[in-house]
mmCIF file of C-alpha atoms in Angstrom:
data_model
loop_
_atom_site.group_PDB
_atom_site.id
_atom_site.type_symbol
_atom_site.label_atom_id
_atom_site.label_comp_id
_atom_site.label_asym_id
_atom_site.label_seq_id
_atom_site.Cartn_x
_atom_site.Cartn_y
_atom_site.Cartn_z
ATOM 1 C CA MET I 1 115.711 22.530 41.603
ATOM 2 C CA TYR I 2 114.122 19.517 43.336
ATOM 3 C CA ASP I 3 115.981 17.064 45.583
ATOM 4 C CA LEU I 4 114.231 13.921 46.827
ATOM 5 C CA GLY I 5 117.217 12.178 48.360
ATOM 6 C CA GLY I 6 118.445 11.800 51.902
ATOM 7 C CA GLY I 7 115.036 11.652 53.545
ATOM 8 C CA ILE I 8 114.143 15.294 52.881
ATOM 9 C CA PHE I 9 112.310 16.839 49.942
ATOM 10 C CA ASP I 10 114.100 20.095 49.129
ATOM 11 C CA VAL I 11 113.151 22.811 46.659
ATOM 12 C CA SER I 12 115.524 25.613 45.677
ATOM 13 C CA ILE I 13 115.006 28.537 43.319
ATOM 14 C CA ILE I 14 118.260 29.310 41.536
ATOM 15 C CA ASP I 15 119.511 31.503 38.715
ATOM 16 C CA ILE I 16 122.418 30.453 36.518
ATOM 17 C CA ASN I 17 123.827 33.288 34.439
ATOM 18 C CA ASN I 18 127.270 33.468 32.791
ATOM 19 C CA GLY I 19 128.544 30.602 34.937
ATOM 20 C CA VAL I 20 127.412 32.217 38.195
ATOM 21 C CA ILE I 21 124.904 30.260 40.303
ATOM 22 C CA GLU I 22 122.768 32.332 42.664
ATOM 23 C CA GLU I 23 120.274 30.801 45.093
ATOM 24 C CA PHE I 24 117.184 32.925 45.733
ATOM 25 C CA ALA I 25 115.231 30.653 48.084
ATOM 26 C CA ALA I 26 115.373 27.175 49.591
ATOM 27 C CA ALA I 27 112.939 25.115 51.663
ATOM 28 C CA GLY I 28 112.607 21.517 52.736
ATOM 29 C CA ASN I 29 110.155 19.068 54.234
ATOM 30 C CA ASN I 30 111.649 16.321 56.393
ATOM 31 C CA HIS I 31 108.474 14.207 56.112
ATOM 32 C CA LEU I 32 108.952 13.667 52.375
ATOM 33 C CA GLY I 33 111.757 12.230 50.291
ATOM 34 C CA GLY I 34 113.990 9.241 50.907
ATOM 35 C CA ASP I 35 112.173 6.141 52.191
ATOM 36 C CA ASP I 36 108.836 7.963 52.507
ATOM 37 C CA PHE I 37 108.919 8.945 48.850
ATOM 38 C CA ASP I 38 109.976 5.436 47.757
ATOM 39 C CA SER I 39 107.111 3.896 49.754
ATOM 40 C CA CYS I 40 104.573 6.221 48.162
ATOM 41 C CA LEU I 41 105.786 5.322 44.676
ATOM 42 C CA VAL I 42 105.677 1.576 45.390
ATOM 43 C CA ASP I 43 102.168 1.828 46.888
ATOM 44 C CA TYR I 44 100.970 3.856 43.882
ATOM 45 C CA PHE I 45 102.295 1.357 41.328
ATOM 46 C CA ILE I 46 100.903 -1.628 43.249
ATOM 47 C CA MET I 47 97.493 0.077 43.312
ATOM 48 C CA LYS I 48 97.686 0.722 39.544
ATOM 49 C CA LEU I 49 98.761 -2.845 38.800
ATOM 50 C CA LYS I 50 95.807 -4.177 40.809
ATOM 51 C CA GLY I 51 93.504 -1.977 38.688
ATOM 52 C CA LYS I 52 92.276 0.353 41.426
#
């Protein structure tokens, strides 16, 4: 599972079996996600629109 909200990019490995959710691992990077992620997307699309 990926989570890009709240200013942190989180990744979790989960297993869902017979209605039971089990988390195997989780990690996050507080330099990605939130405003940082939004800024990267905007910069990328501006670059593409300018033809670079």
